[in-house]
């Protein structure tokens, strides 16, 4: 079973940020909207992987204590091995100031508004839905 860990940055105004994926060959979810994250590397737990991915993709330096569990979800896709997805909420000063090193940009909005975007992956939709109840 693979382990995927991701984060959804949220600011004090309640706005959340998601990743707009590009169409690069070989990536999962090309052109869709996902949380910031990726597969855990050997020896990483979900928290360590989420912190590494937040740093790599957003330059975000967060501590273990700043990650708030949001969703654990098992994903099964025909083209890949079963994956346990663990998504965290992390507070940031401003989601509008975030810049990503992957994908085509950052999608920002209130969680309820983000749910209307048809490009959200299933796991991302579940995580944003959980965020609505925060």
PDB file of C-alpha atoms in Angstrom:
ATOM      1  CA  UNK A   1       0.000   0.000   0.000  1.00  0.00           C
ATOM      2  CA  UNK A   2       1.371   3.382  -0.989  1.00  0.00           C
ATOM      3  CA  UNK A   3       1.163   6.407   1.318  1.00  0.00           C
ATOM      4  CA  UNK A   4       0.254   9.843  -0.044  1.00  0.00           C
ATOM      5  CA  UNK A   5       0.453  12.870   2.254  1.00  0.00           C
ATOM      6  CA  UNK A   6      -0.805  16.340   1.478  1.00  0.00           C
ATOM      7  CA  UNK A   7      -1.669  19.723   2.924  1.00  0.00           C
ATOM      8  CA  UNK A   8      -4.313  22.345   2.388  1.00  0.00           C
ATOM      9  CA  UNK A   9      -3.066  25.768   3.490  1.00  0.00           C
ATOM     10  CA  UNK A  10      -5.779  27.936   5.080  1.00  0.00           C
ATOM     11  CA  UNK A  11      -5.449  31.558   6.185  1.00  0.00           C
ATOM     12  CA  UNK A  12      -7.166  33.579   8.919  1.00  0.00           C
ATOM     13  CA  UNK A  13      -9.909  34.700   6.508  1.00  0.00           C
ATOM     14  CA  UNK A  14     -10.863  31.065   5.919  1.00  0.00           C
ATOM     15  CA  UNK A  15      -9.500  30.958   2.370  1.00  0.00           C
ATOM     16  CA  UNK A  16      -7.873  27.715   1.249  1.00  0.00           C
ATOM     17  CA  UNK A  17      -5.295  27.006  -1.458  1.00  0.00           C
ATOM     18  CA  UNK A  18      -5.185  24.042  -3.842  1.00  0.00           C
ATOM     19  CA  UNK A  19      -2.770  23.044  -6.603  1.00  0.00           C
ATOM     20  CA  UNK A  20      -3.676  23.338 -10.274  1.00  0.00           C
ATOM     21  CA  UNK A  21      -1.874  20.414 -11.939  1.00  0.00           C
ATOM     22  CA  UNK A  22      -0.168  20.776 -15.295  1.00  0.00           C
ATOM     23  CA  UNK A  23      -0.264  18.354 -18.231  1.00  0.00           C
ATOM     24  CA  UNK A  24       3.323  17.061 -17.960  1.00  0.00           C
ATOM     25  CA  UNK A  25       3.739  13.517 -19.293  1.00  0.00           C
ATOM     26  CA  UNK A  26       3.616  10.822 -16.632  1.00  0.00           C
ATOM     27  CA  UNK A  27       2.073  12.786 -13.764  1.00  0.00           C
ATOM     28  CA  UNK A  28      -1.042  11.683 -11.933  1.00  0.00           C
ATOM     29  CA  UNK A  29      -4.135  13.848 -12.302  1.00  0.00           C
ATOM     30  CA  UNK A  30      -2.975  16.010 -15.242  1.00  0.00           C
ATOM     31  CA  UNK A  31      -4.981  19.215 -15.552  1.00  0.00           C
ATOM     32  CA  UNK A  32      -6.942  18.571 -12.356  1.00  0.00           C
ATOM     33  CA  UNK A  33      -6.965  20.332  -8.985  1.00  0.00           C
ATOM     34  CA  UNK A  34      -5.382  18.577  -5.997  1.00  0.00           C
ATOM     35  CA  UNK A  35      -4.015  19.241  -2.551  1.00  0.00           C
ATOM     36  CA  UNK A  36      -0.296  19.989  -2.287  1.00  0.00           C
ATOM     37  CA  UNK A  37       1.480  16.719  -1.610  1.00  0.00           C
ATOM     38  CA  UNK A  38       2.944  13.515  -2.902  1.00  0.00           C
ATOM     39  CA  UNK A  39       3.966   9.976  -2.140  1.00  0.00           C
ATOM     40  CA  UNK A  40       5.926   9.271   1.030  1.00  0.00           C
ATOM     41  CA  UNK A  41       9.544   8.318   0.578  1.00  0.00           C
ATOM     42  CA  UNK A  42      11.112   5.284   2.232  1.00  0.00           C
ATOM     43  CA  UNK A  43      10.929   5.588   6.025  1.00  0.00           C
ATOM     44  CA  UNK A  44       8.585   8.600   6.044  1.00  0.00           C
ATOM     45  CA  UNK A  45       5.336   8.689   7.959  1.00  0.00           C
ATOM     46  CA  UNK A  46       2.428  10.847   6.778  1.00  0.00           C
ATOM     47  CA  UNK A  47       3.458  13.889   8.825  1.00  0.00           C
ATOM     48  CA  UNK A  48       7.080  13.813   7.633  1.00  0.00           C
ATOM     49  CA  UNK A  49       5.986  13.388   4.019  1.00  0.00           C
ATOM     50  CA  UNK A  50       3.445  16.233   4.280  1.00  0.00           C
ATOM     51  CA  UNK A  51       6.048  18.573   5.781  1.00  0.00           C
ATOM     52  CA  UNK A  52       8.571  17.683   3.060  1.00  0.00           C
ATOM     53  CA  UNK A  53       6.017  18.146   0.272  1.00  0.00           C
ATOM     54  CA  UNK A  54       4.837  21.503   1.710  1.00  0.00           C
ATOM     55  CA  UNK A  55       8.443  22.655   1.770  1.00  0.00           C
ATOM     56  CA  UNK A  56       9.243  21.388  -1.746  1.00  0.00           C
ATOM     57  CA  UNK A  57       6.059  22.564  -3.448  1.00  0.00           C
ATOM     58  CA  UNK A  58       5.329  25.783  -1.548  1.00  0.00           C
ATOM     59  CA  UNK A  59       8.507  26.719   0.314  1.00  0.00           C
ATOM     60  CA  UNK A  60       6.321  26.426   3.413  1.00  0.00           C
ATOM     61  CA  UNK A  61       8.201  25.747   6.647  1.00  0.00           C
ATOM     62  CA  UNK A  62       5.764  24.218   9.108  1.00  0.00           C
ATOM     63  CA  UNK A  63       6.265  22.121  12.215  1.00  0.00           C
ATOM     64  CA  UNK A  64       4.644  18.802  13.106  1.00  0.00           C
ATOM     65  CA  UNK A  65       2.487  20.649  15.659  1.00  0.00           C
ATOM     66  CA  UNK A  66       1.117  22.966  12.945  1.00  0.00           C
ATOM     67  CA  UNK A  67      -0.348  20.122  10.874  1.00  0.00           C
ATOM     68  CA  UNK A  68      -3.960  19.406  11.779  1.00  0.00           C
ATOM     69  CA  UNK A  69      -5.357  16.062  10.536  1.00  0.00           C
ATOM     70  CA  UNK A  70      -8.196  16.617   8.096  1.00  0.00           C
ATOM     71  CA  UNK A  71      -8.821  13.371   6.191  1.00  0.00           C
ATOM     72  CA  UNK A  72      -7.578   9.807   5.840  1.00  0.00           C
ATOM     73  CA  UNK A  73      -8.905   8.112   2.729  1.00  0.00           C
ATOM     74  CA  UNK A  74      -8.037   4.926   0.844  1.00  0.00           C
ATOM     75  CA  UNK A  75      -7.831   5.445  -2.899  1.00  0.00           C
ATOM     76  CA  UNK A  76      -7.946   2.662  -5.472  1.00  0.00           C
ATOM     77  CA  UNK A  77      -7.274   3.380  -9.130  1.00  0.00           C
ATOM     78  CA  UNK A  78      -6.929   0.849 -11.926  1.00  0.00           C
ATOM     79  CA  UNK A  79      -3.575   2.230 -13.066  1.00  0.00           C
ATOM     80  CA  UNK A  80      -1.806   2.263  -9.671  1.00  0.00           C
ATOM     81  CA  UNK A  81      -1.460   0.418  -6.382  1.00  0.00           C
ATOM     82  CA  UNK A  82      -3.926   1.128  -3.557  1.00  0.00           C
ATOM     83  CA  UNK A  83      -2.972   4.322  -1.743  1.00  0.00           C
ATOM     84  CA  UNK A  84      -3.706   5.615   1.739  1.00  0.00           C
ATOM     85  CA  UNK A  85      -4.132   9.392   1.461  1.00  0.00           C
ATOM     86  CA  UNK A  86      -3.580  11.470   4.605  1.00  0.00           C
ATOM     87  CA  UNK A  87      -4.429  15.154   4.252  1.00  0.00           C
ATOM     88  CA  UNK A  88      -3.634  17.881   6.773  1.00  0.00           C
ATOM     89  CA  UNK A  89      -4.799  21.456   7.271  1.00  0.00           C
ATOM     90  CA  UNK A  90      -2.047  24.004   7.910  1.00  0.00           C
ATOM     91  CA  UNK A  91      -2.544  27.649   8.877  1.00  0.00           C
ATOM     92  CA  UNK A  92      -0.685  30.279   6.859  1.00  0.00           C
ATOM     93  CA  UNK A  93      -0.677  34.099   7.053  1.00  0.00           C
ATOM     94  CA  UNK A  94      -2.108  34.525   3.535  1.00  0.00           C
ATOM     95  CA  UNK A  95      -2.974  31.911   0.906  1.00  0.00           C
ATOM     96  CA  UNK A  96      -2.832  34.669  -1.723  1.00  0.00           C
ATOM     97  CA  UNK A  97       0.921  34.993  -1.132  1.00  0.00           C
ATOM     98  CA  UNK A  98       1.642  31.297  -1.784  1.00  0.00           C
ATOM     99  CA  UNK A  99       3.659  30.366  -4.856  1.00  0.00           C
ATOM    100  CA  UNK A 100       4.074  26.817  -6.065  1.00  0.00           C
ATOM    101  CA  UNK A 101       7.028  25.176  -7.759  1.00  0.00           C
ATOM    102  CA  UNK A 102       4.813  22.534  -9.415  1.00  0.00           C
ATOM    103  CA  UNK A 103       1.693  22.648 -11.523  1.00  0.00           C
ATOM    104  CA  UNK A 104       0.263  25.678 -13.250  1.00  0.00           C
ATOM    105  CA  UNK A 105      -0.702  27.705 -10.209  1.00  0.00           C
ATOM    106  CA  UNK A 106      -2.625  28.024  -6.991  1.00  0.00           C
ATOM    107  CA  UNK A 107      -6.435  27.967  -6.817  1.00  0.00           C
ATOM    108  CA  UNK A 108      -7.679  30.078  -3.885  1.00  0.00           C
ATOM    109  CA  UNK A 109     -11.158  30.347  -2.421  1.00  0.00           C
ATOM    110  CA  UNK A 110     -13.520  29.622   0.419  1.00  0.00           C
ATOM    111  CA  UNK A 111     -13.918  25.850   0.831  1.00  0.00           C
ATOM    112  CA  UNK A 112     -17.614  25.887  -0.139  1.00  0.00           C
ATOM    113  CA  UNK A 113     -16.746  27.781  -3.339  1.00  0.00           C
ATOM    114  CA  UNK A 114     -13.872  25.431  -4.188  1.00  0.00           C
ATOM    115  CA  UNK A 115     -16.236  22.447  -4.058  1.00  0.00           C
ATOM    116  CA  UNK A 116     -18.035  23.772  -7.138  1.00  0.00           C
ATOM    117  CA  UNK A 117     -14.910  23.321  -9.277  1.00  0.00           C
ATOM    118  CA  UNK A 118     -15.396  20.167 -11.382  1.00  0.00           C
ATOM    119  CA  UNK A 119     -11.619  19.689 -11.723  1.00  0.00           C
ATOM    120  CA  UNK A 120     -11.133  18.598  -8.087  1.00  0.00           C
ATOM    121  CA  UNK A 121      -9.865  15.033  -7.744  1.00  0.00           C
ATOM    122  CA  UNK A 122     -11.950  12.716  -5.565  1.00  0.00           C
ATOM    123  CA  UNK A 123      -9.479  12.866  -2.673  1.00  0.00           C
ATOM    124  CA  UNK A 124      -9.202  16.648  -2.951  1.00  0.00           C
ATOM    125  CA  UNK A 125     -13.002  16.979  -2.989  1.00  0.00           C
ATOM    126  CA  UNK A 126     -13.259  14.822   0.145  1.00  0.00           C
ATOM    127  CA  UNK A 127     -10.594  16.901   1.910  1.00  0.00           C
ATOM    128  CA  UNK A 128     -12.219  20.228   0.978  1.00  0.00           C
ATOM    129  CA  UNK A 129     -15.577  18.862   2.100  1.00  0.00           C
ATOM    130  CA  UNK A 130     -14.004  17.957   5.461  1.00  0.00           C
ATOM    131  CA  UNK A 131     -12.561  21.460   5.597  1.00  0.00           C
ATOM    132  CA  UNK A 132     -16.073  22.912   5.196  1.00  0.00           C
ATOM    133  CA  UNK A 133     -16.972  21.327   8.528  1.00  0.00           C
ATOM    134  CA  UNK A 134     -13.915  22.756  10.273  1.00  0.00           C
TER     135      UNK A 134
END
